[in-house]
Amino acid sequence: MITIGWVVASIFWENNEERAWEWAKELSNRPNSSIKNPAVIGAIIDLGYCFDLTDSAYLQELKKSYDAAVQFSKLSGIPLPVNKSIGNSTDLLLRKLDCYVIQMMHKFNREVNKRAYDSVRGVFWEGKPLYPNAGFAEKNHIQICVCNPNCIKGYFLPREVDEQYPIP
């Protein structure tokens, strides 16, 4: 599957340039941020062999990785990382536990000599509800992590929208 992504600091937002810009600006405003001039570029990505967290089979594999991480934590005495919010947000934006579990999944995958995943794709529900009792929030998005750089087929600069025409 070929998709269009918008990248900021190696994180791709699937088909969502506006959300990529919001995140880049938010990141540049954080204390001690090394980003002074936020920017966004587009990319054409072939997801290849994708660990797709919108698919039940991959969610079950991730759950098994979490269970193994919990066991490792108990045996080693090393506490699991924790997902945390930033500032006044209630969203868990610092996803250290999620990152750890996904890294464990990659490690287990390598140990059993399975094919390495080319990419990881997941949905994130973030922000305030769009309306009372909504199942949608203002910052929902799909994020892609490209593990195999050969999946990135090209980059491009976003172009201005021509207001004389509809956006397809």
C-alpha positions as a printed Julia matrix, in Angstrom:
168×3 Matrix{Float64}:
   0.0     0.0    0.0
   1.33    3.44  -0.92
   0.31    6.33   1.31
   1.04   10.0    1.72
   2.54   11.02   5.04
   3.64   14.29   6.59
   6.84   14.08   8.57
   8.16   16.01  11.53
  11.22   14.62  13.33
  10.8    11.16  11.7
   7.16   10.8   12.75
   4.66   10.55   9.91
   1.01   11.58  10.05
  -1.01    9.71   7.45
  -2.76   12.16   5.11
  -2.83   14.91   7.76
  -0.57   17.86   7.0
  -2.48   20.16   9.36
  -1.96   17.88  12.38
   1.74   17.52  11.53
   2.05   21.33  11.54
   0.23   21.59  14.88
   2.56   19.02  16.45
   5.68   20.67  15.02
   4.64   24.05  16.43
   3.72   22.52  19.82
   7.06   20.72  19.95
   9.01   23.89  19.16
   7.27   25.69  22.05
   8.24   23.1   24.67
  10.93   24.09  27.16
  14.39   22.95  26.05
  13.14   22.07  22.55
  15.91   21.92  19.96
  13.38   22.82  17.23
  13.51   26.56  16.58
  11.92   26.71  13.13
   9.21   24.03  12.82
   8.76   22.55   9.36
   6.79   19.79   7.65
   7.51   17.86   4.47
   5.45   15.29   2.63
   6.55   11.75   1.89
   5.37    8.93  -0.33
   5.64    5.74   1.7
   5.22    2.07   0.85
   4.29    0.53   4.21
   5.7    -2.83   3.11
   5.44   -5.5    5.81
   3.5    -3.34   8.25
   2.79   -3.94  11.93
  -0.67   -2.34  11.63
  -2.29   -1.51  14.98
  -5.66   -1.07  13.27
  -5.65   -4.85  12.65
  -6.76   -7.25  15.41
  -4.02   -9.81  14.7
  -1.28   -7.24  15.31
  -3.04   -5.92  18.41
  -2.96   -9.44  19.85
   0.75   -9.71  19.04
   1.34   -6.39  20.83
  -0.61   -7.64  23.86
   1.66  -10.71  24.0
   4.69   -8.4   23.86
   3.28   -6.4   26.76
   2.72   -9.58  28.8
   6.33  -10.62  28.1
   7.56   -7.14  29.09
   5.68   -7.42  32.4
   7.29  -10.81  33.07
  10.74   -9.43  32.2
  10.14   -6.5   34.55
   9.19   -8.83  37.41
  12.18  -11.12  36.86
  14.73   -8.33  36.38
  13.38   -5.93  38.98
  13.49   -3.16  36.36
  10.22   -1.2   36.4
   8.24   -0.79  33.19
   8.28    2.68  31.63
   5.09    4.74  32.05
   3.05    6.71  29.54
   2.65   10.3   30.77
   0.87   13.51  29.92
   2.6    16.8   29.19
   1.67   20.04  30.92
  -2.08   20.56  31.32
  -3.01   17.89  28.78
  -4.8    14.76  29.94
  -3.59   12.92  26.82
  -0.72   10.5   27.38
   1.63   12.12  24.88
   4.89   10.76  26.3
   4.3     7.14  25.28
   7.36    5.54  26.85
   5.52    2.33  27.78
   3.99    1.96  24.32
   7.39    2.56  22.69
   9.01    0.0   25.0
   6.38   -2.65  24.22
   6.73   -2.08  20.48
  10.52   -2.3   20.78
  10.08   -5.58  22.7
   7.83   -6.85  19.87
  10.6    -6.08  17.35
  13.16   -7.81  19.59
  11.02  -10.97  19.98
  10.38  -10.95  16.24
  14.15  -10.89  15.53
  14.85  -13.62  18.11
  12.57  -16.08  16.34
  14.02  -15.09  12.97
  10.76  -13.73  11.64
  10.8   -11.16   8.89
  11.48   -7.67  10.28
   8.62   -5.21  10.05
   9.1    -2.4    7.56
   6.73    0.0    9.34
   4.39    0.4   12.3
   1.02    2.14  11.9
  -1.3     3.17  14.72
  -4.28    5.37  15.54
  -4.1     8.01  18.26
  -7.13    9.65  19.83
  -6.03   12.96  21.27
  -7.48   16.29  22.26
 -10.85   17.47  23.44
 -14.05   15.78  22.22
 -15.46   17.44  19.09
 -18.89   17.68  20.74
 -20.6    16.35  23.92
 -20.4    12.54  24.21
 -18.39   12.34  20.97
 -16.21    9.38  20.05
 -14.04   11.77  18.01
 -11.48   14.24  19.31
  -9.9    17.35  17.8
  -6.43   15.82  17.32
  -7.18   12.24  16.21
  -4.65   10.96  13.7
  -2.89    7.95  12.24
   0.85    7.84  12.81
   3.42    5.81  10.92
   6.92    4.83  11.99
   9.1     3.71   9.1
  11.64    1.08  10.22
  12.98    0.33   6.74
  14.14    3.57   5.08
  13.69    1.97   1.65
   9.93    2.26   2.23
  10.24    6.02   1.78
   9.88    6.43  -1.97
  10.23   10.21  -2.07
   9.81   13.54  -0.3
   8.07   16.72  -1.39
   7.3    20.2   -0.12
   3.63   20.92   0.55
   2.11   23.24  -2.03
  -0.41   25.98  -1.47
  -4.03   25.05  -2.09
  -5.58   26.79  -5.1
  -8.84   28.14  -3.66
 -10.38   28.32  -7.17
 -10.74   24.53  -7.18
 -12.27   22.0   -4.78
  -9.93   19.88  -2.69
 -10.38   16.25  -3.84
